[in-house]
XYZ file of C-alpha atoms in Angstrom:
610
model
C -170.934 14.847 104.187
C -167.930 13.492 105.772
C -165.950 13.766 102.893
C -166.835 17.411 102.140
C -165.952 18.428 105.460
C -162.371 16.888 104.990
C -162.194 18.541 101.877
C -163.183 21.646 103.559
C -160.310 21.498 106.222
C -158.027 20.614 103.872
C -158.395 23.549 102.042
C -158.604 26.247 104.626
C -155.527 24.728 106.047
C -153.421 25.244 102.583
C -155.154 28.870 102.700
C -153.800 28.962 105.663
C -150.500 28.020 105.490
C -150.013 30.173 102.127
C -151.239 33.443 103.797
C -148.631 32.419 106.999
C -145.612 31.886 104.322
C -146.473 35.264 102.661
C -146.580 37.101 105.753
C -143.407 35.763 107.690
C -139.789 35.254 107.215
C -137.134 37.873 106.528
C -138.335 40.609 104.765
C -135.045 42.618 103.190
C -131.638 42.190 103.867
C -129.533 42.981 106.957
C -129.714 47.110 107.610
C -126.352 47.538 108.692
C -122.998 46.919 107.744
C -120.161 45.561 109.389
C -117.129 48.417 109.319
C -114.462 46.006 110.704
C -114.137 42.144 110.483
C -117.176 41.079 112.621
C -120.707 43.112 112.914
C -121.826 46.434 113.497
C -120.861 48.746 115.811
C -123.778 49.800 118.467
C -123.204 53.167 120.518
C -124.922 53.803 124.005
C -126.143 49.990 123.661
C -127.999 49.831 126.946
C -129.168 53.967 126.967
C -127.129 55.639 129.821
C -123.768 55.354 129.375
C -123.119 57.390 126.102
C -119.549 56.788 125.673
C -119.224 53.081 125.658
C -120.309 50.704 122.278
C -120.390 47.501 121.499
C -119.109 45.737 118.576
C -120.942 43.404 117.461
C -119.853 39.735 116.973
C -121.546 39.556 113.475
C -122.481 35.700 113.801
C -119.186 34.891 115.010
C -117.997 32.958 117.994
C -115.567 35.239 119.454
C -112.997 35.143 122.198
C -109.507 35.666 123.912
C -110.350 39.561 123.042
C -108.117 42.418 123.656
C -109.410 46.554 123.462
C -107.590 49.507 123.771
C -109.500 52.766 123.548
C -106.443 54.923 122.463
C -105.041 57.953 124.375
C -105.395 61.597 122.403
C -102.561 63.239 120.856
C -99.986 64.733 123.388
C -100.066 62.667 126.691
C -103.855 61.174 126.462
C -104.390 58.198 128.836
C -104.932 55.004 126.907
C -107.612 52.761 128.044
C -106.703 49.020 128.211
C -108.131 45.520 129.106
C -109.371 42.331 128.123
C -112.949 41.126 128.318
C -113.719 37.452 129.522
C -115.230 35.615 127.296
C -118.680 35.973 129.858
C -118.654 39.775 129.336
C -118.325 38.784 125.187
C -121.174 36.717 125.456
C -123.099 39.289 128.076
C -122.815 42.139 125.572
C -122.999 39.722 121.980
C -119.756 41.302 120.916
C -116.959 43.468 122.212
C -117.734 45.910 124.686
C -116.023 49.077 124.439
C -115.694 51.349 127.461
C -113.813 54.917 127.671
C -114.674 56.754 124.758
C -113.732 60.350 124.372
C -116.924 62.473 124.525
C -117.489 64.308 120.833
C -114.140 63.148 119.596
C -113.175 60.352 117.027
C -112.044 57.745 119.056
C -108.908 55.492 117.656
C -109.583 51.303 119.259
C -107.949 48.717 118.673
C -108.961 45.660 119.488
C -108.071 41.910 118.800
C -109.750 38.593 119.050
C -109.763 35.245 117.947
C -112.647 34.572 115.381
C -114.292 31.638 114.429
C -117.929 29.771 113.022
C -118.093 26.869 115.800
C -114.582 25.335 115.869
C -114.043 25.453 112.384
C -111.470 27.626 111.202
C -110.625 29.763 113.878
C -108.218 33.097 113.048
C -106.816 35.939 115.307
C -107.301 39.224 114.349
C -106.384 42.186 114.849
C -108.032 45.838 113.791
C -108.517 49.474 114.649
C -111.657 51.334 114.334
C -112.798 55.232 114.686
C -115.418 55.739 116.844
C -117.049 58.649 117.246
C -118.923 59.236 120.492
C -121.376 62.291 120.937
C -120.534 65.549 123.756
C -121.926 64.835 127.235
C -125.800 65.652 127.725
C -127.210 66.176 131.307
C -130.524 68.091 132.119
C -129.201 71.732 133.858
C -130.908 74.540 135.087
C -130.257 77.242 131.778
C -129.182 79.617 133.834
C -127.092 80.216 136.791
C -125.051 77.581 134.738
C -121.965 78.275 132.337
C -121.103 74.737 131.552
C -122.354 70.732 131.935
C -119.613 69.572 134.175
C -116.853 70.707 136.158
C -113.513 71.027 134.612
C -110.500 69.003 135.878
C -106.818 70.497 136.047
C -104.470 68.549 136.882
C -102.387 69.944 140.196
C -100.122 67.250 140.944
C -98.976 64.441 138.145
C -100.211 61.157 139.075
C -97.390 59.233 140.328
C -97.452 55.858 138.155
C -99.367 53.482 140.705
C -102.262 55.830 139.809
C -101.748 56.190 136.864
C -104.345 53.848 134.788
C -106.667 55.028 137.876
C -110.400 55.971 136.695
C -112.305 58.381 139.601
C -116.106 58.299 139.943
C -117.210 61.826 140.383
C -120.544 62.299 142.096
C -121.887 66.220 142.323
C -125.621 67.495 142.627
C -127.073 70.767 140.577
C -127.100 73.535 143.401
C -130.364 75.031 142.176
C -133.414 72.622 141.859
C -135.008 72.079 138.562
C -138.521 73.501 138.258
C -139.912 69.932 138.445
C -137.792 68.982 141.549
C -139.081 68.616 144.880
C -142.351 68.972 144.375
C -143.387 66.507 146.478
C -143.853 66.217 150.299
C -144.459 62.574 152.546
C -147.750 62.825 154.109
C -149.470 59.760 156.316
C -147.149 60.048 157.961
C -145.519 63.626 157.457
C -141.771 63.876 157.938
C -139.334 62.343 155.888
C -136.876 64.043 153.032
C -138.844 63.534 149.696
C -138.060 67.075 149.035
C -134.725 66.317 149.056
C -134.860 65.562 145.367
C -131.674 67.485 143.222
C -130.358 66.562 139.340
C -127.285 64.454 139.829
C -124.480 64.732 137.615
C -121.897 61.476 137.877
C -119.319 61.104 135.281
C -115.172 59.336 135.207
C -112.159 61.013 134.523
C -109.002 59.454 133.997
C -105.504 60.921 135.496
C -105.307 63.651 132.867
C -108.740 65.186 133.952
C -110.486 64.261 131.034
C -114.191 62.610 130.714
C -114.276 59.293 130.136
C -118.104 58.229 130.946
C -121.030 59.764 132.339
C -124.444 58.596 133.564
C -126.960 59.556 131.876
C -129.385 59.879 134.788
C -132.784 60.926 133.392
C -133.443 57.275 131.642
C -133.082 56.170 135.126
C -134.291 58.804 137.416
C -137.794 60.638 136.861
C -139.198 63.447 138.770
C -142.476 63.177 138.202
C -142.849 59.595 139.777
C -142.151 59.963 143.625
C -140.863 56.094 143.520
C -138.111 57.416 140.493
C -136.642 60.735 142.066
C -134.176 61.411 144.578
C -130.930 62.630 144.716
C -128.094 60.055 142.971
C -125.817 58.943 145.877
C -123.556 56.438 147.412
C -121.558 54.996 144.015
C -118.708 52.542 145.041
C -117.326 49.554 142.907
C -118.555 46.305 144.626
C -115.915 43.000 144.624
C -117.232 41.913 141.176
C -116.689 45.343 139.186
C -120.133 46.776 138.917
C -121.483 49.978 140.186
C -123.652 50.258 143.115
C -126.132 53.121 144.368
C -129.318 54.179 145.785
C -131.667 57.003 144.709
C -134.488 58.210 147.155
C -137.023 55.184 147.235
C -134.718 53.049 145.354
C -131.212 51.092 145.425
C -129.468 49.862 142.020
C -126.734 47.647 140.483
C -125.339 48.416 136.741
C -122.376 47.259 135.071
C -119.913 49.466 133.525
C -121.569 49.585 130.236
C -124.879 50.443 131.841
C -126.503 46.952 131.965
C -129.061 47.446 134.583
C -128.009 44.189 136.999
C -131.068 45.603 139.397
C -132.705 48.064 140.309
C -135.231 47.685 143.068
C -137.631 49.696 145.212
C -136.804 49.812 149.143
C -138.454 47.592 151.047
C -141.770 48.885 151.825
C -141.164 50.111 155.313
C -138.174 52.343 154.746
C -137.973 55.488 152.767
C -135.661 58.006 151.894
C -132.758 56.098 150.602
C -129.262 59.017 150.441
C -125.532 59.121 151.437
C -124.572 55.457 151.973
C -124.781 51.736 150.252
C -122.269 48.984 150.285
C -122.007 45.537 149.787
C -120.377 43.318 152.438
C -117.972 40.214 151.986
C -121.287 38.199 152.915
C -123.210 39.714 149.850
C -125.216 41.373 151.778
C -126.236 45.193 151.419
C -126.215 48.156 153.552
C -128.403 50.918 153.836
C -128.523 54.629 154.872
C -132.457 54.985 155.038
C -135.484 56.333 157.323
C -138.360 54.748 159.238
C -141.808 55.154 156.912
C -143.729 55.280 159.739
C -142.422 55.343 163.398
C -144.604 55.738 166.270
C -143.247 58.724 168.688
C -143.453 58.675 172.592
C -146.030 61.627 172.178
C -148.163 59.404 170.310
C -147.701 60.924 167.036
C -146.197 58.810 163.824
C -143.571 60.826 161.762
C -141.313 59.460 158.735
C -138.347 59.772 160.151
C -134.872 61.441 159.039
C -131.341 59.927 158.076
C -131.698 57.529 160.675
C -131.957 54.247 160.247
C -129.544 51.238 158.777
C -131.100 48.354 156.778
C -128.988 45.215 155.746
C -130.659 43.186 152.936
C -129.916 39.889 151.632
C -129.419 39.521 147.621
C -133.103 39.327 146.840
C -133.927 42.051 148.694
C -134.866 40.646 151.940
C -134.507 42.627 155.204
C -132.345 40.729 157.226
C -131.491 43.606 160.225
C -132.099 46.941 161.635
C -130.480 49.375 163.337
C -133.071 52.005 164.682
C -130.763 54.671 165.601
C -133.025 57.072 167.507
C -133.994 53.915 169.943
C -130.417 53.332 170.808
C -128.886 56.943 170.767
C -130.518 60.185 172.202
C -132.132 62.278 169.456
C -132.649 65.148 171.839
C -128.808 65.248 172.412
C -128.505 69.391 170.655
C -125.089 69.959 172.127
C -123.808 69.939 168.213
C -126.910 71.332 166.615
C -126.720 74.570 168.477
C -123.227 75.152 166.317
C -124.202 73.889 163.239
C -123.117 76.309 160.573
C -126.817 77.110 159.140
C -125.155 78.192 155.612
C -124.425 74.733 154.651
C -126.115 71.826 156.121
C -125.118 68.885 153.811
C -126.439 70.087 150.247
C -128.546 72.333 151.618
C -126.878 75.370 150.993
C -127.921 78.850 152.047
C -125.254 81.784 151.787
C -128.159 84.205 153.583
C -127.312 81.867 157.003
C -123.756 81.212 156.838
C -122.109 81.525 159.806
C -125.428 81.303 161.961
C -126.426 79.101 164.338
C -129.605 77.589 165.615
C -131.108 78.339 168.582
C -132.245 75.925 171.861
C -135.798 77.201 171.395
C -135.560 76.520 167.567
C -134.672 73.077 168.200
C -137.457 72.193 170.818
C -140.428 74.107 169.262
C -143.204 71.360 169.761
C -144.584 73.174 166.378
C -141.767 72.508 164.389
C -142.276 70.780 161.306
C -141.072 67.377 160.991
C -139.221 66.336 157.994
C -135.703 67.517 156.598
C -135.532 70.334 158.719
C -132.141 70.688 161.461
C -134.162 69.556 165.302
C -134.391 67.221 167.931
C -136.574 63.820 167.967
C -137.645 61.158 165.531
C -138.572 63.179 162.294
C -136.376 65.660 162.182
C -132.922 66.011 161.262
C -130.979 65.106 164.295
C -128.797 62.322 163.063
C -127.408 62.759 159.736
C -125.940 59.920 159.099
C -123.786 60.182 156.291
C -121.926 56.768 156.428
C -122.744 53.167 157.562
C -119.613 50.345 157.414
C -119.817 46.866 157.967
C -116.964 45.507 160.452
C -117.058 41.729 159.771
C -114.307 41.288 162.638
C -117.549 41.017 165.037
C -120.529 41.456 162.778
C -121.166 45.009 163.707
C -121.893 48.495 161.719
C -119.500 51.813 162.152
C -121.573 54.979 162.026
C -120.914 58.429 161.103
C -123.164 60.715 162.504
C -122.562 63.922 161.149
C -125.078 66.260 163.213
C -123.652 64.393 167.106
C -119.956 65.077 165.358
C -120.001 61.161 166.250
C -118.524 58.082 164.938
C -120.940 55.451 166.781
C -120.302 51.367 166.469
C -123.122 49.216 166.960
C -123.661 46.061 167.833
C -125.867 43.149 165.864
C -127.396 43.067 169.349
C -128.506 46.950 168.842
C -126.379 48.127 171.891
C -123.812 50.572 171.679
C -119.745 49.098 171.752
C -118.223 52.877 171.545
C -118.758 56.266 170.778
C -115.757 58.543 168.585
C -116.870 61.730 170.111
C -115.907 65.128 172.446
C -117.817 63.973 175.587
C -119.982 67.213 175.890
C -123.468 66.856 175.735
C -123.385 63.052 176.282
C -125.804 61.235 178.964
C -124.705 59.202 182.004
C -125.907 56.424 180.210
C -123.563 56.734 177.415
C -120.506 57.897 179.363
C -118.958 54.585 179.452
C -118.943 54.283 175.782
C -117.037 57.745 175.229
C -113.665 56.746 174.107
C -110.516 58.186 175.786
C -107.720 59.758 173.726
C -104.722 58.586 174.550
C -101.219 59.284 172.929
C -98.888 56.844 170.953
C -97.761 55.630 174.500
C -101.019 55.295 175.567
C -100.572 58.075 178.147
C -104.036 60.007 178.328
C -104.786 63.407 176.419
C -106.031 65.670 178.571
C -109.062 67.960 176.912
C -110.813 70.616 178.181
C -115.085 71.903 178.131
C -116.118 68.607 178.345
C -113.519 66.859 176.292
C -114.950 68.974 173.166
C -111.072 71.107 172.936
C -107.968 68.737 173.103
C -104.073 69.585 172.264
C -103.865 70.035 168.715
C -107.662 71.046 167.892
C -106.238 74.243 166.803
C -104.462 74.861 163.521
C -101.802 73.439 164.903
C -99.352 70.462 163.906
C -100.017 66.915 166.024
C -101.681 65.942 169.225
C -105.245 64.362 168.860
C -108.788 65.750 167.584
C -111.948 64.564 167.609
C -113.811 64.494 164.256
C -116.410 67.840 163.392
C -119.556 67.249 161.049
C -118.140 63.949 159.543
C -118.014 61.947 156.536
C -117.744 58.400 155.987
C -116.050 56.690 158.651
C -114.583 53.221 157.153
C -113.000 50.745 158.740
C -109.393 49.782 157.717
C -109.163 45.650 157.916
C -105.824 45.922 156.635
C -104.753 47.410 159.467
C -107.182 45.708 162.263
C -106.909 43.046 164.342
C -108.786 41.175 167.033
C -108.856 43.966 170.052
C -107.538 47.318 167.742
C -109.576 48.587 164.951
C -108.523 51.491 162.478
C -110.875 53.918 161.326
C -110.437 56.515 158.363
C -112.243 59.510 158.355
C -113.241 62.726 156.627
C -113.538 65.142 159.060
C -115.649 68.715 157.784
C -114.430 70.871 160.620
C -117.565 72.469 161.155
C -117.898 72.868 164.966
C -114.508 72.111 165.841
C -114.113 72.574 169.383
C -117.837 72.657 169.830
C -118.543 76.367 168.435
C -118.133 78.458 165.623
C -114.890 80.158 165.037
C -114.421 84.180 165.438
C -113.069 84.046 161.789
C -115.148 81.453 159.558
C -111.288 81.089 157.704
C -109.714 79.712 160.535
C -111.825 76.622 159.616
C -110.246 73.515 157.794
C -110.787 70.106 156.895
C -108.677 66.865 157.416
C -108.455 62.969 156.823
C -107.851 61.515 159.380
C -107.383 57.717 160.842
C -107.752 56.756 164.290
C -106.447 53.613 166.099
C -109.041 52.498 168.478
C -108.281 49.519 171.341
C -111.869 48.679 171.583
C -110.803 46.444 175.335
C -109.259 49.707 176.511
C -111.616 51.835 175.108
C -108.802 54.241 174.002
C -108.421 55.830 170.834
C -104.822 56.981 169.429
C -105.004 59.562 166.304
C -102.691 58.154 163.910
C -102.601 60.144 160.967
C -103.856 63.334 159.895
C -103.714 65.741 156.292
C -105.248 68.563 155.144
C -104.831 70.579 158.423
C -102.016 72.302 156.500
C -104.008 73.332 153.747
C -105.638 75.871 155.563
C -109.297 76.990 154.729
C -108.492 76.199 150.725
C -108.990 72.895 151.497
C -111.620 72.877 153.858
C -115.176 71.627 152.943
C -118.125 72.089 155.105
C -120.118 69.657 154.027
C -120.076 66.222 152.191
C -116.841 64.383 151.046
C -114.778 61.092 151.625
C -111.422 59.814 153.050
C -110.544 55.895 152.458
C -107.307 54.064 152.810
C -106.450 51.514 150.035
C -103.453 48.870 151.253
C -102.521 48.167 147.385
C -101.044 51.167 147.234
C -100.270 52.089 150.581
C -102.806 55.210 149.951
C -105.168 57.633 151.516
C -107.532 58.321 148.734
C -109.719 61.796 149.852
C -112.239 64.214 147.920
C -112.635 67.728 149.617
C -115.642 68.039 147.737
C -116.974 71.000 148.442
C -113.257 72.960 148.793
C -114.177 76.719 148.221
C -117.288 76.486 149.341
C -116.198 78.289 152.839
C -115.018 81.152 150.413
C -118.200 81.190 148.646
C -120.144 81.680 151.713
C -118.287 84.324 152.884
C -118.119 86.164 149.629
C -114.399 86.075 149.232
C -114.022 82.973 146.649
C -115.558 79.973 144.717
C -115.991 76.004 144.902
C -113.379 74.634 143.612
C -113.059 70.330 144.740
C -110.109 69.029 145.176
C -109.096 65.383 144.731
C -105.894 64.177 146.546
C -103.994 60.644 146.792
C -101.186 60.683 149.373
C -98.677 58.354 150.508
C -99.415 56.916 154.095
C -96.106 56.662 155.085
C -94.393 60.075 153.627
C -97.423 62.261 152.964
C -96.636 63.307 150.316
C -98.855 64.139 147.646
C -99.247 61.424 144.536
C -101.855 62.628 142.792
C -104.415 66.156 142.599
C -107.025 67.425 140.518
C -108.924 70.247 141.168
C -112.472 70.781 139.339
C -113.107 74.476 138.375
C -116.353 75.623 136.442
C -118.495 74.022 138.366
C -121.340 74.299 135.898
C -123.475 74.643 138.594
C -122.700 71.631 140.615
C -121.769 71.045 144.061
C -119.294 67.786 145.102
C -120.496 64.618 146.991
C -118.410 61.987 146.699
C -115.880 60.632 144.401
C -114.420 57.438 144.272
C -111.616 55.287 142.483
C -112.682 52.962 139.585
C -110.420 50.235 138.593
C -111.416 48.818 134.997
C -109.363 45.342 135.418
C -112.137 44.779 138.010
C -114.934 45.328 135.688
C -113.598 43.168 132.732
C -111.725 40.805 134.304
């Protein structure tokens, strides 16, 4: 019986093992073919950057690699740099980054090539790559192109030159599957607040170089996967950070997802602002999801609140803005431009303002909506910088016209703002403008109209319906900190102009003695551009020491002119010397393919492959 039984296992195992040999191993032979010296050539290889590719390393151990995606005919801007062996070994092969969108691409690349160290060669070779036009989800109609075109105003000067810019717009007209949804338990909040972003690179001829291709990423139909596309900036290490609604990502260059990561669960609303700080540490721009008011009620609030999360996503501080400010301050409100309040743009309200009762309307809905009090859109904030000098957080507040700096400690150091409106309890934080001998400025109504708020050259202004006020360490040190800005120009002077083109826009950087509590306007541009230049909403000014710069996107230049019927959008990217002013470097994007600008931002590709 024994025996049998052996016998028995002893053939069902050899059954066994014969069926598992006929149905494994390699079935065919290898389904592509390697068009240069290594393998095969993979386009889009991680699904939403369409204009990079990978070559393959075909078995090989490869290294010491070189890749130059080659300029086009007549003054194209060649692509160059040289992958560490890490990104070779990330990506199994070469990575190629900068492709030409529906164009055969000419890239040359060498390498050293070898099977273990065994006869190890360098090579060197050229392929033609051919990488697809760009795709983005638009609207059909209202829409005569995909993106923006670029003409080039201004030659880059050659310190520019091998500059990449990040250019972040948002589809005017919502798709008919965005922003359907509303927050509710609590209500409140800016869900609705949900736009197709279009974010693409241009080099310093204006032409596309990459572009995101947001809808493997973002989804509309999944409240935890929509949101508007905000916030890019290269961190240290060379990757791409941003946020999205409920969520807050990390990619490389080649669109390796390095995270991407819901917000922690008692924040929502994620828009404007991430960054990483030298402690590698993130943070935020987000909301409350559920704040309890002094009325009783609970309310999601609105563009309000500053996270900072550690690198697994912990929340390590908060700033609650409305506990530490006054969200029933309306001083600014009441002259808000209603035709364009951040990217939400109506030309049937331009040049209106809301009204005191408006405001205060206990029956006002909470949620996105311009009013005083947790949930509802009294803050804004646009902007939130780290200041590791002493471990605090510079604010810009765009509907206060403020520039606020916080403490860890949650208290208030200074405020960057015309005086009007302001509590006794935050008088001794309103900072005095002096002049560059210190002597005070005098200003008149309530500090909100000082010498040289007109169009007028010099003297000292505050800044109107801000954008991203950034510290300048370069230029800090223990008692003075410098502070660039882009100031909109909305509300200058605390009202609306009797001509909306006497309006403009400027970057500006302020020197502020934070013992003194004096600040000293330093530098200024754009004033002389006139209403051209001026954007009423959204846009960037940032100083870079390398180049002794002021990098600033007017991103929503023309937009005035649209409004009032007399023109059209057209952005305008400038960099200009610090010292001279004079202009290194413009684009300006016409067609705007039914866009409207955000943000744009310099990319440097040595930092990405380095």
């Amino acid at each position: 019986m024994k025996s049998k039984l052996l016998m028995s296992l002893a053939l069902g195992a050899a059954i066994f093992s014969t069926q598992a040999y006929a149905i494994g191993g390699a079935s065919g032979p290898v389904s592509y073919k390697a068009v240069g010296q290594i393998g095969a050539v993979m386009m889009n290889p991680y699904k939403i950057a369409p204009l990079t590719a990978v070559i393959k390393n075909g078995g090989y151990d490869i290294k010491d690699v070189s890749v130059s995606v080659v300029g086009k005919e007549n003054g194209g801007i060649t692509i160059s740099y040289n992958p560490s062996n890490k990104d070779i070994l990330t990506h199994g092969g070469i990575p190629v980054f900068g492709l030409y969108p529906d164009y055969v691409n000419t890239v040359k690349v060498s390498y050293t090539r070898s099977v273990g160290k065994e006869n190890a060669e360098k090579i060197n070779e050229e392929y033609k790559i051919y990488a697809p036009p760009v795709y983005n989800l638009g609207t059909g109609t209202n829409q005569a192109g995909i993106l923006p075109n670029a003409e080039v105003v201004k030659k880059s000067d050659d310190k520019f030159k091998n500059n990449l810019y990040l250019i972040n717009h948002i589809i005017r007209a919502s798709l008919p599957n965005s922003g359907e949804a509303v927050w509710n338990h609590p209500s409140g909040g800016a869900m609705e607040w949900d736009l197709e972003p279009y974010v693409w690179m241009v080099d310093t001829n204006g032409d596309i170089r990459w572009y995101l291709k947001t809808d493997e990423i973002r989804d509309p139909n999944n409240i935890y996967k929509k949101g508007n596309m905000m916030g890019f900036v290269q961190t240290k290490d060379g990757n791409l950070l941003w946020g999205m609604g409920q969520r807050y990502m990390k990619y490389d260059l080649m669109g390796r997802e390095i995270f991407n990561r819901r917000l922690p669960l008692g924040y929502v609303d994620f828009s404007h602002h991430i960054e990483e700080t030298d402690k590698g540490t993130y943070i935020l721009r987000v909301a409350s999801g559920d704040q309890k008011r002094k009325d009783g009620k609970n309310v999601r609030s609105v563009r309000d609140v500053i996270i900072e999360l550690d690198s697994n996503g912990n929340v390590l501080d908060e700033w609650k803005t409305y506990d530490i400010l006054d969200p029933y301050r309306d001083t600014n409100l009441l002259v808000l431009d209603q035709g364009a309040v951040c990217l939400n743009v109506d030309e049937q309200k331009a040049g209106k303002v809301a009204s005191k009762e408006d405001l205060e309307d206990k029956n006002s809905p909470f949620g996105d909506v311009t009013g005083v009090g947790v949930g509802r859109n009294w803050a804004h904030i646009n902007s939130a910088n780290y200041d590791k000098r002493d471990d605090s957080v510079v604010l810009s507040i765009r509907h206060q016209s403020a520039v606020v700096k916080l403490g860890r400690d949650k208290k208030i150091k200074w405020i960057l703002s015309a005086h009007k409106g302001w509590g006794d309890e935050f008088k001794k934080y309103l900072l005095q403008p002096v002049d560059s001998k210190g002597r005070k400025i005098e200003c008149d109504d309530g500090y909100s109209k000082c010498p040289g708020y007109e169009n007028t050259e010099g003297g000292f202004d505050w800044s109107w319906t801000q954008h991203t006020a950034y510290v300048i360490p370069s230029m800090s040190n223990k008692d003075e900190v410098y502070v660039s800005v882009f100031d909109n120009g909305d509300t200058r002077g605390m009202e609306q102009p009797a001509f909306p083109t006497d309006k403009y826009s400027r970057g500006v950087i302020y020197k502020i003695n934070e013992k003194k509590m004096t600040v000293e306007q330093v530098w200024e541009y754009g004033k002389e551009r006139g209403f051209d230049w001026y954007s009423p909403i959204t846009s960037i000014t940032e100083y870079f020491p390398k180049t002794n710069s002021v990098f600033m996107y007017s991103a929503t230049a023309g937009l005035g002119k649209l409004l009032t019927k007399t023109g059209v959008t057209e952005p305008i990217l400038n960099e200009v010397d610090y010292k001279t002013k004079e202009v290194l470097f413009e684009l300006r994007f016409k067609n705007m393919g039914g866009t409207i600008g955000y943000r744009a931002y310099p990319i440097h590709i040595d930092e990405a492959f380095k």
